[in-house]
């Protein structure tokens, strides 16, 4: 056999054997005397005689966008948080690593939603409001404290009540002034 069989040519051309048989019947193939298919001649004839609108085209491959470095580092960070091996930033991330990181992130997101539904987790704005309210109540309690205890302490120490109240109030206000400089960072 000088040329290719129908099966061989079909595998070479990337089409079914039936398509090759139809091409043979339609005269779009070049055959040797023994009935085998002349590959080069058949390629040229098929290209010239086959209607382009009836040819199957492979679907266009989507252009892949470059993945930002921040996303890759987030994948690595997520994997490391879970104790899994993570690629070095700048190295290629495998599909399996990215898929694992995605599943871990989805699980973390579900856990946070569940905690929020149970009331175990509150929004940052709500936490700030509650903390501000608590700090204000604490400050007000300390501002009123010298007036409540000045008389008791002055009686025990045998000093003037007004003087004791003045001393306690100045010390409490100084201390509250120091505490006012403390800033919370919610990041």
PDB file of C-alpha atoms in Angstrom:
ATOM      1  CA  UNK A   1       0.000   0.000   0.000  1.00  0.00           C
ATOM      2  CA  UNK A   2       1.632   3.244  -1.192  1.00  0.00           C
ATOM      3  CA  UNK A   3      -0.617   5.727   0.572  1.00  0.00           C
ATOM      4  CA  UNK A   4      -2.836   5.950   3.629  1.00  0.00           C
ATOM      5  CA  UNK A   5      -5.956   3.997   4.499  1.00  0.00           C
ATOM      6  CA  UNK A   6      -9.254   5.805   5.116  1.00  0.00           C
ATOM      7  CA  UNK A   7      -8.792   5.417   8.868  1.00  0.00           C
ATOM      8  CA  UNK A   8      -5.243   6.752   8.798  1.00  0.00           C
ATOM      9  CA  UNK A   9      -6.158   9.739   6.630  1.00  0.00           C
ATOM     10  CA  UNK A  10      -9.208  10.510   8.801  1.00  0.00           C
ATOM     11  CA  UNK A  11      -7.006  10.533  11.908  1.00  0.00           C
ATOM     12  CA  UNK A  12      -4.445  12.698  10.090  1.00  0.00           C
ATOM     13  CA  UNK A  13      -7.051  15.168   8.800  1.00  0.00           C
ATOM     14  CA  UNK A  14      -8.910  15.281  12.126  1.00  0.00           C
ATOM     15  CA  UNK A  15     -12.234  14.204  10.667  1.00  0.00           C
ATOM     16  CA  UNK A  16     -14.387  11.097  10.848  1.00  0.00           C
ATOM     17  CA  UNK A  17     -13.926   8.118   8.570  1.00  0.00           C
ATOM     18  CA  UNK A  18     -17.402   8.784   7.204  1.00  0.00           C
ATOM     19  CA  UNK A  19     -16.303  12.265   6.088  1.00  0.00           C
ATOM     20  CA  UNK A  20     -13.368  10.692   4.246  1.00  0.00           C
ATOM     21  CA  UNK A  21     -15.680   8.178   2.579  1.00  0.00           C
ATOM     22  CA  UNK A  22     -17.956  11.020   1.428  1.00  0.00           C
ATOM     23  CA  UNK A  23     -14.932  12.925   0.118  1.00  0.00           C
ATOM     24  CA  UNK A  24     -13.839   9.821  -1.811  1.00  0.00           C
ATOM     25  CA  UNK A  25     -17.274   9.437  -3.409  1.00  0.00           C
ATOM     26  CA  UNK A  26     -17.385  13.166  -4.256  1.00  0.00           C
ATOM     27  CA  UNK A  27     -13.942  12.955  -5.888  1.00  0.00           C
ATOM     28  CA  UNK A  28     -12.191  15.281  -3.417  1.00  0.00           C
ATOM     29  CA  UNK A  29      -9.413  12.728  -2.731  1.00  0.00           C
ATOM     30  CA  UNK A  30      -6.437  11.701  -4.849  1.00  0.00           C
ATOM     31  CA  UNK A  31      -6.015   7.929  -4.911  1.00  0.00           C
ATOM     32  CA  UNK A  32      -3.137   5.675  -5.884  1.00  0.00           C
ATOM     33  CA  UNK A  33      -3.686   2.670  -8.204  1.00  0.00           C
ATOM     34  CA  UNK A  34      -3.979   0.345  -5.188  1.00  0.00           C
ATOM     35  CA  UNK A  35      -6.870   2.457  -3.753  1.00  0.00           C
ATOM     36  CA  UNK A  36      -4.817   4.041  -0.959  1.00  0.00           C
ATOM     37  CA  UNK A  37      -5.015   7.796  -0.400  1.00  0.00           C
ATOM     38  CA  UNK A  38      -2.284  10.182  -1.609  1.00  0.00           C
ATOM     39  CA  UNK A  39      -1.988  12.504   1.379  1.00  0.00           C
ATOM     40  CA  UNK A  40      -0.388  15.551  -0.266  1.00  0.00           C
ATOM     41  CA  UNK A  41      -2.568  15.429  -3.359  1.00  0.00           C
ATOM     42  CA  UNK A  42      -5.722  14.851  -1.328  1.00  0.00           C
ATOM     43  CA  UNK A  43      -4.944  17.759   0.994  1.00  0.00           C
ATOM     44  CA  UNK A  44      -4.621  20.109  -1.961  1.00  0.00           C
ATOM     45  CA  UNK A  45      -7.744  18.820  -3.706  1.00  0.00           C
ATOM     46  CA  UNK A  46      -9.842  18.878  -0.524  1.00  0.00           C
ATOM     47  CA  UNK A  47      -8.770  22.464   0.143  1.00  0.00           C
ATOM     48  CA  UNK A  48      -9.682  23.508  -3.388  1.00  0.00           C
ATOM     49  CA  UNK A  49     -12.980  21.644  -3.704  1.00  0.00           C
ATOM     50  CA  UNK A  50     -14.481  21.704  -0.226  1.00  0.00           C
ATOM     51  CA  UNK A  51     -17.042  24.416   0.474  1.00  0.00           C
ATOM     52  CA  UNK A  52     -15.625  26.488   3.377  1.00  0.00           C
ATOM     53  CA  UNK A  53     -19.112  27.128   4.770  1.00  0.00           C
ATOM     54  CA  UNK A  54     -19.586  23.394   5.284  1.00  0.00           C
ATOM     55  CA  UNK A  55     -16.290  22.797   7.030  1.00  0.00           C
ATOM     56  CA  UNK A  56     -16.188  22.427  10.765  1.00  0.00           C
ATOM     57  CA  UNK A  57     -14.055  25.000  12.384  1.00  0.00           C
ATOM     58  CA  UNK A  58     -12.604  24.522  15.775  1.00  0.00           C
ATOM     59  CA  UNK A  59     -14.135  27.028  18.177  1.00  0.00           C
ATOM     60  CA  UNK A  60     -11.906  30.041  18.725  1.00  0.00           C
ATOM     61  CA  UNK A  61      -9.833  29.799  21.844  1.00  0.00           C
ATOM     62  CA  UNK A  62     -10.595  32.538  24.303  1.00  0.00           C
ATOM     63  CA  UNK A  63      -7.732  34.871  24.938  1.00  0.00           C
ATOM     64  CA  UNK A  64      -6.520  34.370  28.464  1.00  0.00           C
ATOM     65  CA  UNK A  65      -6.018  37.481  30.491  1.00  0.00           C
ATOM     66  CA  UNK A  66      -2.923  37.888  32.577  1.00  0.00           C
ATOM     67  CA  UNK A  67      -3.597  37.275  36.255  1.00  0.00           C
ATOM     68  CA  UNK A  68      -2.583  40.230  38.453  1.00  0.00           C
ATOM     69  CA  UNK A  69       0.244  39.645  40.926  1.00  0.00           C
ATOM     70  CA  UNK A  70      -2.083  40.662  43.794  1.00  0.00           C
ATOM     71  CA  UNK A  71      -4.480  37.843  42.952  1.00  0.00           C
ATOM     72  CA  UNK A  72      -1.671  35.302  42.838  1.00  0.00           C
ATOM     73  CA  UNK A  73      -0.285  36.510  46.144  1.00  0.00           C
ATOM     74  CA  UNK A  74      -3.792  36.301  47.654  1.00  0.00           C
ATOM     75  CA  UNK A  75      -4.050  32.694  46.457  1.00  0.00           C
ATOM     76  CA  UNK A  76      -0.669  31.913  48.016  1.00  0.00           C
ATOM     77  CA  UNK A  77      -1.617  33.647  51.258  1.00  0.00           C
ATOM     78  CA  UNK A  78      -4.887  31.713  51.481  1.00  0.00           C
ATOM     79  CA  UNK A  79      -3.109  28.428  50.869  1.00  0.00           C
ATOM     80  CA  UNK A  80      -0.447  29.212  53.491  1.00  0.00           C
ATOM     81  CA  UNK A  81      -3.143  30.162  56.054  1.00  0.00           C
ATOM     82  CA  UNK A  82      -4.578  26.685  55.630  1.00  0.00           C
ATOM     83  CA  UNK A  83      -1.170  25.022  55.965  1.00  0.00           C
ATOM     84  CA  UNK A  84      -1.005  24.041  52.290  1.00  0.00           C
ATOM     85  CA  UNK A  85       1.960  24.508  49.983  1.00  0.00           C
ATOM     86  CA  UNK A  86       1.822  27.734  48.035  1.00  0.00           C
ATOM     87  CA  UNK A  87       3.839  28.895  45.048  1.00  0.00           C
ATOM     88  CA  UNK A  88       6.364  31.684  45.398  1.00  0.00           C
ATOM     89  CA  UNK A  89       4.981  35.008  44.162  1.00  0.00           C
ATOM     90  CA  UNK A  90       6.033  35.406  40.559  1.00  0.00           C
ATOM     91  CA  UNK A  91       6.123  31.645  39.997  1.00  0.00           C
ATOM     92  CA  UNK A  92       3.308  30.000  38.137  1.00  0.00           C
ATOM     93  CA  UNK A  93       0.301  28.864  40.120  1.00  0.00           C
ATOM     94  CA  UNK A  94      -1.107  25.522  39.140  1.00  0.00           C
ATOM     95  CA  UNK A  95      -4.783  25.115  38.417  1.00  0.00           C
ATOM     96  CA  UNK A  96      -5.101  22.734  41.358  1.00  0.00           C
ATOM     97  CA  UNK A  97      -3.581  25.290  43.752  1.00  0.00           C
ATOM     98  CA  UNK A  98      -5.864  28.041  42.464  1.00  0.00           C
ATOM     99  CA  UNK A  99      -8.907  25.764  42.713  1.00  0.00           C
ATOM    100  CA  UNK A 100      -7.948  24.723  46.247  1.00  0.00           C
ATOM    101  CA  UNK A 101      -7.520  28.368  47.260  1.00  0.00           C
ATOM    102  CA  UNK A 102     -10.905  29.176  45.717  1.00  0.00           C
ATOM    103  CA  UNK A 103     -12.602  26.392  47.680  1.00  0.00           C
ATOM    104  CA  UNK A 104     -10.892  27.527  50.905  1.00  0.00           C
ATOM    105  CA  UNK A 105     -12.040  31.107  50.306  1.00  0.00           C
ATOM    106  CA  UNK A 106     -15.613  29.970  49.641  1.00  0.00           C
ATOM    107  CA  UNK A 107     -15.581  27.952  52.867  1.00  0.00           C
ATOM    108  CA  UNK A 108     -14.258  30.957  54.812  1.00  0.00           C
ATOM    109  CA  UNK A 109     -16.933  33.182  53.279  1.00  0.00           C
ATOM    110  CA  UNK A 110     -19.672  30.712  54.227  1.00  0.00           C
ATOM    111  CA  UNK A 111     -18.317  30.509  57.773  1.00  0.00           C
ATOM    112  CA  UNK A 112     -18.384  34.314  58.073  1.00  0.00           C
ATOM    113  CA  UNK A 113     -21.969  34.468  56.763  1.00  0.00           C
ATOM    114  CA  UNK A 114     -23.020  31.804  59.262  1.00  0.00           C
ATOM    115  CA  UNK A 115     -21.330  33.652  62.135  1.00  0.00           C
ATOM    116  CA  UNK A 116     -23.102  36.840  61.078  1.00  0.00           C
ATOM    117  CA  UNK A 117     -26.466  35.045  60.960  1.00  0.00           C
ATOM    118  CA  UNK A 118     -25.881  33.595  64.434  1.00  0.00           C
ATOM    119  CA  UNK A 119     -25.010  37.055  65.751  1.00  0.00           C
ATOM    120  CA  UNK A 120     -21.441  36.075  66.570  1.00  0.00           C
ATOM    121  CA  UNK A 121     -20.102  38.594  64.053  1.00  0.00           C
ATOM    122  CA  UNK A 122     -21.080  42.252  63.701  1.00  0.00           C
ATOM    123  CA  UNK A 123     -20.277  44.852  61.079  1.00  0.00           C
ATOM    124  CA  UNK A 124     -17.329  47.172  61.567  1.00  0.00           C
ATOM    125  CA  UNK A 125     -19.590  50.246  61.720  1.00  0.00           C
ATOM    126  CA  UNK A 126     -21.709  48.654  64.440  1.00  0.00           C
ATOM    127  CA  UNK A 127     -18.603  47.671  66.408  1.00  0.00           C
ATOM    128  CA  UNK A 128     -17.267  51.237  66.199  1.00  0.00           C
ATOM    129  CA  UNK A 129     -20.599  52.632  67.392  1.00  0.00           C
ATOM    130  CA  UNK A 130     -20.749  50.205  70.310  1.00  0.00           C
ATOM    131  CA  UNK A 131     -17.130  50.881  71.268  1.00  0.00           C
ATOM    132  CA  UNK A 132     -17.686  54.653  71.143  1.00  0.00           C
ATOM    133  CA  UNK A 133     -20.788  54.340  73.331  1.00  0.00           C
ATOM    134  CA  UNK A 134     -18.946  52.133  75.825  1.00  0.00           C
ATOM    135  CA  UNK A 135     -15.978  54.529  75.984  1.00  0.00           C
ATOM    136  CA  UNK A 136     -18.293  57.500  76.551  1.00  0.00           C
ATOM    137  CA  UNK A 137     -20.121  55.677  79.387  1.00  0.00           C
ATOM    138  CA  UNK A 138     -16.785  54.753  80.959  1.00  0.00           C
ATOM    139  CA  UNK A 139     -15.569  58.368  80.713  1.00  0.00           C
ATOM    140  CA  UNK A 140     -18.787  59.711  82.224  1.00  0.00           C
ATOM    141  CA  UNK A 141     -18.507  57.239  85.105  1.00  0.00           C
ATOM    142  CA  UNK A 142     -14.935  58.405  85.821  1.00  0.00           C
ATOM    143  CA  UNK A 143     -15.890  62.115  85.586  1.00  0.00           C
ATOM    144  CA  UNK A 144     -18.641  61.584  88.186  1.00  0.00           C
ATOM    145  CA  UNK A 145     -16.488  59.386  90.473  1.00  0.00           C
ATOM    146  CA  UNK A 146     -14.674  62.180  92.393  1.00  0.00           C
ATOM    147  CA  UNK A 147     -18.007  63.740  93.429  1.00  0.00           C
ATOM    148  CA  UNK A 148     -19.227  60.404  94.812  1.00  0.00           C
ATOM    149  CA  UNK A 149     -16.120  59.385  96.758  1.00  0.00           C
ATOM    150  CA  UNK A 150     -14.658  62.773  97.812  1.00  0.00           C
ATOM    151  CA  UNK A 151     -16.814  62.993 100.946  1.00  0.00           C
ATOM    152  CA  UNK A 152     -16.068  59.388 101.974  1.00  0.00           C
ATOM    153  CA  UNK A 153     -12.296  59.745 101.491  1.00  0.00           C
ATOM    154  CA  UNK A 154     -12.131  63.173 103.165  1.00  0.00           C
ATOM    155  CA  UNK A 155     -13.942  61.778 106.220  1.00  0.00           C
ATOM    156  CA  UNK A 156     -11.537  58.814 106.430  1.00  0.00           C
ATOM    157  CA  UNK A 157      -8.427  60.972 105.950  1.00  0.00           C
ATOM    158  CA  UNK A 158      -9.672  63.956 107.929  1.00  0.00           C
ATOM    159  CA  UNK A 159      -9.239  66.542 105.167  1.00  0.00           C
ATOM    160  CA  UNK A 160     -11.505  69.178 103.662  1.00  0.00           C
ATOM    161  CA  UNK A 161     -14.124  67.675 101.302  1.00  0.00           C
ATOM    162  CA  UNK A 162     -13.800  70.456  98.692  1.00  0.00           C
ATOM    163  CA  UNK A 163     -10.007  70.044  98.591  1.00  0.00           C
ATOM    164  CA  UNK A 164     -10.316  66.273  98.257  1.00  0.00           C
ATOM    165  CA  UNK A 165     -12.849  66.678  95.468  1.00  0.00           C
ATOM    166  CA  UNK A 166     -10.573  69.125  93.620  1.00  0.00           C
ATOM    167  CA  UNK A 167      -7.551  66.823  93.923  1.00  0.00           C
ATOM    168  CA  UNK A 168      -9.434  63.720  92.794  1.00  0.00           C
ATOM    169  CA  UNK A 169     -11.077  65.554  89.896  1.00  0.00           C
ATOM    170  CA  UNK A 170      -7.778  66.985  88.621  1.00  0.00           C
ATOM    171  CA  UNK A 171      -6.129  63.525  88.753  1.00  0.00           C
ATOM    172  CA  UNK A 172      -9.068  61.794  87.031  1.00  0.00           C
ATOM    173  CA  UNK A 173      -9.199  64.441  84.275  1.00  0.00           C
ATOM    174  CA  UNK A 174      -5.446  64.134  83.712  1.00  0.00           C
ATOM    175  CA  UNK A 175      -5.767  60.378  83.433  1.00  0.00           C
ATOM    176  CA  UNK A 176      -8.762  60.662  81.056  1.00  0.00           C
ATOM    177  CA  UNK A 177      -6.710  63.101  78.952  1.00  0.00           C
ATOM    178  CA  UNK A 178      -3.994  60.445  78.616  1.00  0.00           C
ATOM    179  CA  UNK A 179      -6.589  57.837  77.613  1.00  0.00           C
ATOM    180  CA  UNK A 180      -8.042  60.184  74.979  1.00  0.00           C
ATOM    181  CA  UNK A 181      -4.748  59.961  73.080  1.00  0.00           C
ATOM    182  CA  UNK A 182      -5.209  56.218  72.584  1.00  0.00           C
ATOM    183  CA  UNK A 183      -6.479  55.535  69.041  1.00  0.00           C
ATOM    184  CA  UNK A 184      -8.012  52.292  67.911  1.00  0.00           C
ATOM    185  CA  UNK A 185      -7.079  50.808  64.538  1.00  0.00           C
ATOM    186  CA  UNK A 186      -9.776  48.613  63.011  1.00  0.00           C
ATOM    187  CA  UNK A 187      -7.758  47.415  60.024  1.00  0.00           C
TER     188      UNK A 187
END
